[in-house]
Short mmCIF file of C-alpha atoms and ligand atoms in Angstrom, two decimals:
data_model
loop_
_atom_site.label_atom_id
_atom_site.label_comp_id
_atom_site.label_asym_id
_atom_site.label_seq_id
_atom_site.Cartn_x
_atom_site.Cartn_y
_atom_site.Cartn_z
CA MET O 787 131.34 138.81 110.73
CA THR O 788 130.90 142.56 111.25
CA ALA O 789 127.38 143.98 111.22
CA ALA O 790 126.78 145.74 107.91
CA SER O 791 124.83 148.99 107.98
CA PRO O 792 121.68 148.85 105.87
CA ASN O 793 123.25 151.24 103.32
CA SER O 794 126.71 149.70 103.08
CA ARG O 795 127.61 147.66 99.99
CA PRO O 796 127.79 143.96 100.74
CA ASP O 797 131.29 142.74 101.47
CA ILE O 798 131.74 139.85 99.04
CA ALA O 799 134.27 138.02 101.25
CA GLU O 800 131.87 138.21 104.21
CA LEU O 801 128.97 137.09 102.07
CA LEU O 802 130.93 134.08 100.78
CA ALA O 803 132.04 133.22 104.33
CA PHE O 804 128.40 133.40 105.40
CA TYR O 805 127.36 131.06 102.56
CA ALA O 806 130.20 128.64 103.40
CA SER O 807 129.18 128.51 107.08
CA ALA O 808 125.59 127.86 105.99
CA GLY O 809 126.78 124.84 103.96
CA VAL O 810 126.52 126.50 100.54
CA ASP O 811 129.78 125.18 99.17
CA GLU O 812 129.11 124.64 95.51
CA ALA O 813 127.72 126.49 92.50
CA LEU O 814 124.82 124.62 90.91
CA GLU O 815 125.26 126.09 87.45
CA ASP O 816 128.37 127.08 85.52
CA ALA O 817 127.07 130.59 84.84
CA PRO O 818 125.47 132.95 87.38
CA VAL O 819 121.74 133.44 86.92
CA ASN O 820 120.26 136.93 87.05
CA ARG O 821 117.04 136.22 88.95
CA PHE O 822 115.88 139.85 88.57
CA ALA O 823 115.93 139.46 84.80
CA GLU O 824 113.66 136.42 85.17
CA ALA O 825 110.75 138.52 86.49
CA ALA O 826 107.51 138.03 84.58
CA PRO O 827 107.29 140.28 81.51
CA LYS O 828 104.94 143.28 81.60
CA PRO O 829 101.44 142.61 80.19
CA ALA O 830 102.25 144.38 76.89
CA GLU O 831 105.19 142.03 76.36
CA ARG O 832 103.17 138.85 76.86
CA MET O 833 102.87 136.31 74.10
CA PRO O 834 99.52 136.48 72.29
CA ALA O 835 97.08 133.76 73.27
CA ALA O 836 97.17 130.82 70.88
CA ALA O 837 93.90 130.13 69.09
CA PRO O 838 92.17 127.30 70.94
CA SER O 839 92.55 124.13 68.89
CA ASP O 840 89.32 122.79 70.28
CA SER O 841 86.46 125.24 70.21
CA ARG O 842 84.80 123.38 73.12
CA ALA O 843 87.76 124.13 75.34
CA PRO O 844 87.17 127.15 77.58
CA GLU O 845 89.40 130.06 76.67
CA ARG O 846 92.11 130.65 79.23
CA PRO O 847 94.07 133.88 79.57
CA ALA O 848 97.52 133.64 78.03
CA GLN O 849 100.22 132.65 80.53
CA PRO O 850 103.35 134.78 80.64
CA ARG O 851 106.18 132.79 79.09
CA LEU O 852 109.81 133.25 79.94
CA ASP O 853 112.11 133.26 76.97
CA ALA O 854 115.35 131.92 78.42
CA SER O 855 117.35 133.20 75.45
CA ALA O 856 116.36 136.76 76.41
CA VAL O 857 117.94 136.39 79.87
CA PRO O 858 121.65 137.15 79.97
CA ASN O 859 123.69 134.11 81.04
CA ALA O 860 120.58 131.94 81.26
CA PRO O 861 121.43 128.24 81.64
CA PRO O 862 120.24 125.98 78.81
CA ALA O 863 116.50 125.35 79.09
CA ARG O 864 115.55 122.14 80.88
CA PRO O 865 112.47 120.23 79.84
CA PRO O 866 109.60 121.44 82.06
CA ILE O 867 109.04 119.31 85.15
CA SER O 868 105.35 118.60 85.42
CA ALA O 869 103.59 119.64 88.59
CA VAL O 870 102.94 116.21 90.05
CA SER O 871 102.24 115.98 93.77
CA ASP O 872 104.77 114.48 96.17
CA GLU O 873 102.22 111.76 96.95
CA ALA O 874 102.01 110.87 93.26
CA GLN O 875 105.81 110.80 93.02
CA ALA O 876 106.01 108.53 96.06
CA ALA O 877 103.37 106.26 94.48
CA LEU O 878 105.40 106.12 91.26
CA ALA O 879 108.55 105.35 93.26
CA ARG O 880 106.69 102.50 94.99
CA GLU O 881 105.56 101.13 91.64
CA LEU O 882 109.05 101.32 90.12
CA ALA O 883 110.71 99.86 93.21
CA SER O 884 108.36 96.90 93.46
CA ALA O 885 108.69 96.22 89.71
CA ALA O 886 112.46 95.70 90.13
CA SER O 887 113.31 92.05 90.60
CA THR O 888 117.09 92.50 90.78
CA LEU O 889 119.44 95.15 92.15
CA ASP O 890 120.49 96.03 88.60
CA GLU O 891 116.87 96.64 87.65
CA LEU O 892 116.37 98.73 90.76
CA ARG O 893 119.39 100.87 89.93
CA GLN O 894 118.07 101.27 86.39
CA HIS O 895 114.59 102.31 87.61
CA MET O 896 116.09 104.79 90.06
CA SER O 897 118.26 106.34 87.39
CA THR O 898 115.24 106.96 85.16
CA PHE O 899 113.03 108.26 88.00
CA ASP O 900 112.63 112.05 87.85
CA GLY O 901 110.25 112.47 90.80
CA CYS O 902 112.78 113.60 93.40
CA ASN O 903 114.05 117.14 92.97
CA LEU O 904 117.39 116.22 94.57
CA LYS O 905 118.29 114.35 91.39
CA PHE O 906 118.49 117.64 89.47
CA THR O 907 121.17 119.16 91.68
CA ALA O 908 123.17 115.97 92.27
CA LYS O 909 125.99 114.92 90.00
CA ASN O 910 125.43 111.18 90.41
CA LEU O 911 123.04 108.58 91.67
CA VAL O 912 124.72 107.05 94.73
CA PHE O 913 123.27 103.56 94.62
CA ALA O 914 125.49 101.32 96.76
CA ASP O 915 128.93 99.94 97.46
CA GLY O 916 130.12 96.59 98.71
CA ASN O 917 128.99 93.03 98.30
CA PRO O 918 125.32 92.43 97.40
CA ASP O 919 125.62 88.91 98.88
CA ALA O 920 126.81 90.23 102.26
CA SER O 921 125.16 89.25 105.53
CA VAL O 922 125.39 92.83 106.80
CA MET O 923 123.82 95.87 105.17
CA LEU O 924 124.58 99.37 106.48
CA VAL O 925 122.29 102.27 105.61
CA GLY O 926 123.25 105.92 106.05
CA GLU O 927 121.26 109.08 105.47
CA ALA O 928 122.31 110.72 102.20
CA PRO O 929 125.47 111.22 100.14
CA GLY O 930 127.74 114.17 100.80
CA ARG O 931 130.03 116.02 98.40
CA ASP O 932 132.65 113.26 97.97
CA GLU O 933 130.01 110.57 97.53
CA ASP O 934 128.20 112.70 94.94
CA ILE O 935 131.41 113.12 92.95
CA GLU O 936 132.36 109.44 93.07
CA GLY O 937 128.85 107.98 92.92
CA LEU O 938 129.62 105.73 95.90
CA PRO O 939 128.41 105.91 99.52
CA PHE O 940 130.69 106.73 102.44
CA VAL O 941 133.89 107.58 100.59
CA GLY O 942 134.61 110.89 102.37
CA ARG O 943 135.90 111.51 105.90
CA SER O 944 133.01 109.72 107.60
CA GLY O 945 133.45 106.83 105.17
CA ARG O 946 137.07 106.45 106.19
CA LEU O 947 136.00 106.29 109.83
CA LEU O 948 133.32 103.75 108.91
CA ASP O 949 135.96 101.60 107.20
CA ARG O 950 138.03 101.64 110.42
CA MET O 951 134.97 100.74 112.50
CA LEU O 952 134.20 97.82 110.19
CA ALA O 953 137.82 96.65 110.26
CA ALA O 954 137.64 96.61 114.06
CA ILE O 955 135.06 93.82 113.86
CA GLY O 956 136.77 92.00 110.99
CA LEU O 957 134.64 93.39 108.13
CA ASP O 958 135.34 95.45 105.04
CA ARG O 959 133.59 96.47 101.83
CA THR O 960 133.90 92.97 100.41
CA SER O 961 131.87 91.59 103.32
CA VAL O 962 129.23 94.31 103.79
CA TYR O 963 126.78 96.16 101.52
CA ILE O 964 126.36 99.93 102.00
CA ALA O 965 123.58 102.26 100.81
CA ASN O 966 121.70 105.39 101.89
CA VAL O 967 118.05 106.26 102.51
CA ILE O 968 118.42 109.09 99.99
CA PRO O 969 120.47 108.25 96.90
CA TRP O 970 121.06 111.83 95.67
CA ARG O 971 123.08 114.47 97.49
CA PRO O 972 120.93 117.24 98.98
CA PRO O 973 122.42 120.59 97.87
CA GLY O 974 124.88 121.98 100.42
CA ASN O 975 124.36 118.79 102.47
CA ARG O 976 121.10 120.16 103.84
CA THR O 977 118.80 117.78 105.68
CA PRO O 978 116.46 116.01 103.26
CA THR O 979 112.85 117.14 103.64
CA PRO O 980 110.23 114.66 104.90
CA HIS O 981 108.71 114.61 101.39
CA GLU O 982 112.06 113.78 99.79
CA THR O 983 112.49 110.98 102.32
CA GLU O 984 109.01 109.60 101.60
CA ILE O 985 109.64 109.72 97.86
CA CYS O 986 112.96 107.84 98.20
CA ARG O 987 111.83 105.40 100.90
CA PRO O 988 110.42 102.73 98.52
CA PHE O 989 113.78 102.45 96.77
CA ILE O 990 115.85 101.76 99.90
CA GLU O 991 113.15 99.43 101.25
CA ARG O 992 113.24 97.43 98.02
CA GLN O 993 117.05 97.49 98.04
CA ILE O 994 117.03 95.90 101.51
CA GLU O 995 114.45 93.36 100.37
CA LEU O 996 116.59 92.37 97.36
CA VAL O 997 119.87 92.17 99.32
CA LYS O 998 118.19 90.12 102.08
CA PRO O 999 120.87 90.85 104.71
CA LYS O 1000 120.89 88.83 107.93
CA VAL O 1001 121.57 92.04 109.87
CA LEU O 1002 120.83 95.68 109.13
CA VAL O 1003 122.85 98.53 110.67
CA ASN O 1004 121.22 101.96 110.71
CA LEU O 1005 123.90 104.64 110.65
CA GLY O 1006 122.38 107.63 112.42
CA GLY O 1007 118.93 108.87 113.37
CA PRO O 1008 117.44 109.53 109.92
CA SER O 1009 118.18 105.97 108.73
CA ALA O 1010 116.86 104.48 111.97
CA LYS O 1011 113.72 106.63 112.00
CA THR O 1012 112.90 105.95 108.35
CA LEU O 1013 113.53 102.22 108.32
CA LEU O 1014 112.41 101.31 111.83
CA ASN O 1015 109.28 103.49 111.79
CA THR O 1016 110.05 105.29 115.00
CA SER O 1017 110.38 108.88 116.10
CA GLU O 1018 112.76 108.09 118.99
CA GLY O 1019 116.12 109.85 119.01
CA ILE O 1020 119.25 107.92 118.02
CA LEU O 1021 120.84 108.26 121.47
CA ARG O 1022 117.91 106.31 122.92
CA LEU O 1023 117.64 103.88 120.01
CA ARG O 1024 121.28 102.95 119.61
CA GLY O 1025 122.62 99.75 121.09
CA ASN O 1026 119.23 97.99 121.17
CA TRP O 1027 118.13 95.46 118.59
CA ARG O 1028 115.09 96.50 116.61
CA ALA O 1029 113.44 94.98 113.58
CA HIS O 1030 113.03 96.10 110.01
CA THR O 1031 110.09 94.40 108.31
CA THR O 1032 110.18 94.21 104.52
CA ALA O 1033 107.12 94.63 102.28
CA SER O 1034 106.96 90.84 101.93
CA GLY O 1035 106.97 90.42 105.72
CA VAL O 1036 110.58 89.31 106.27
CA VAL O 1037 111.83 90.52 109.65
CA ILE O 1038 115.48 91.60 109.73
CA PRO O 1039 117.25 92.38 113.03
CA ALA O 1040 118.45 95.98 112.92
CA MET O 1041 121.05 97.73 115.07
CA PRO O 1042 120.72 101.52 115.18
CA THR O 1043 124.04 103.18 115.90
CA LEU O 1044 125.69 106.59 115.78
CA HIS O 1045 126.54 108.08 112.40
CA PRO O 1046 130.29 108.29 111.67
CA ALA O 1047 129.95 112.03 110.87
CA TYR O 1048 128.52 112.53 114.38
CA LEU O 1049 131.39 110.50 115.83
CA LEU O 1050 133.89 112.75 114.06
CA ARG O 1051 132.29 115.72 115.83
CA THR O 1052 131.77 113.87 119.12
CA PRO O 1053 134.70 111.47 119.53
CA ALA O 1054 133.79 110.78 123.16
CA HIS O 1055 130.84 108.75 121.85
CA LYS O 1056 133.00 106.43 119.75
CA LYS O 1057 132.95 103.96 122.63
CA LEU O 1058 129.17 103.69 122.28
CA ALA O 1059 129.44 102.88 118.58
CA TRP O 1060 132.16 100.36 119.40
CA ARG O 1061 129.73 98.54 121.72
CA ASP O 1062 127.08 98.56 118.99
CA PHE O 1063 129.49 97.11 116.45
CA LEU O 1064 130.46 94.35 118.92
CA GLU O 1065 126.74 93.53 119.19
CA VAL O 1066 126.59 93.25 115.40
CA LYS O 1067 129.60 90.95 115.38
CA ALA O 1068 128.05 88.71 118.06
CA LYS O 1069 124.69 88.60 116.24
CA LEU O 1070 126.36 87.66 112.97
CA ARG O 1071 128.29 84.88 114.68
CA ALA O 1072 125.07 83.57 116.25
CA LEU O 1073 123.15 83.73 112.96
CA THR O 1074 125.83 82.29 110.71
CA SER O 1075 127.47 79.62 112.91
CA PRO O 1076 126.21 76.07 112.23
N1 URA N 1749 126.82 110.29 105.17
C1 URA N 1749 125.86 109.44 104.82
O1 URA N 1749 124.86 109.29 105.52
N2 URA N 1749 126.02 108.74 103.70
C2 URA N 1749 127.08 108.84 102.91
O2 URA N 1749 127.16 108.16 101.90
C3 URA N 1749 128.10 109.74 103.32
C4 URA N 1749 127.96 110.46 104.44
#
């Protein structure tokens, strides 16, 4: 990209290339939004204060209101999202997750939960794929573009690599169950924030508890860190058995390994993931043979 002088007009092609390299690959609304037109109206244009319905209530100054219909190309108004703290949203997620006694109920509770902002930019809830009775459950980080479109985890390029890795140890999507820590695609595939992870954590923890796999595979650092309660990096964690303990105290052996998207960028490390998958195969044989 060439350096633009402060007075030059922005080059649209360069700007789009910059957005694309920053991961901004999708418009969130059909129509562009003129953010300048959304500025708060001048005091004289403010709505008059409504007469207090309860004379005991202290009078508050009128709040400036935005009239979406006055903004050119404004998207249809969404119901206001109440300002509830992240902690309160995480508490609500915990309540909803623990109230689910089946995977179908959990999916239903997640689809009605509005406490994670990622839901509002995602196209679909990406709940799971595979066999809920499987002995192996794999957990990734968060859906990407293809997963968001299809509503299924690991269906893009990294999913195709994952399928080949599973096939190498005799497994496929009929014999494993796959989900993500975060079930909604972060816009532009950005890294989920720690708050978003904390809000979504109860759902994946309950999902693991309901599937009751014999073995858990953490695909990548974020899954390992979230579900194994560690801050160690994935290159140190991978290849060593850890434990995931469910809310009801069940201990599930967990193998942290490298994320397929990382392996696509770093093919020299595929041999490490191969070793980890062989460990999983051996553990399954030991746990399931009579
Ligand atoms: N990466 C993930 O972590 N999960 C998916 O579902 C796809 C890509």
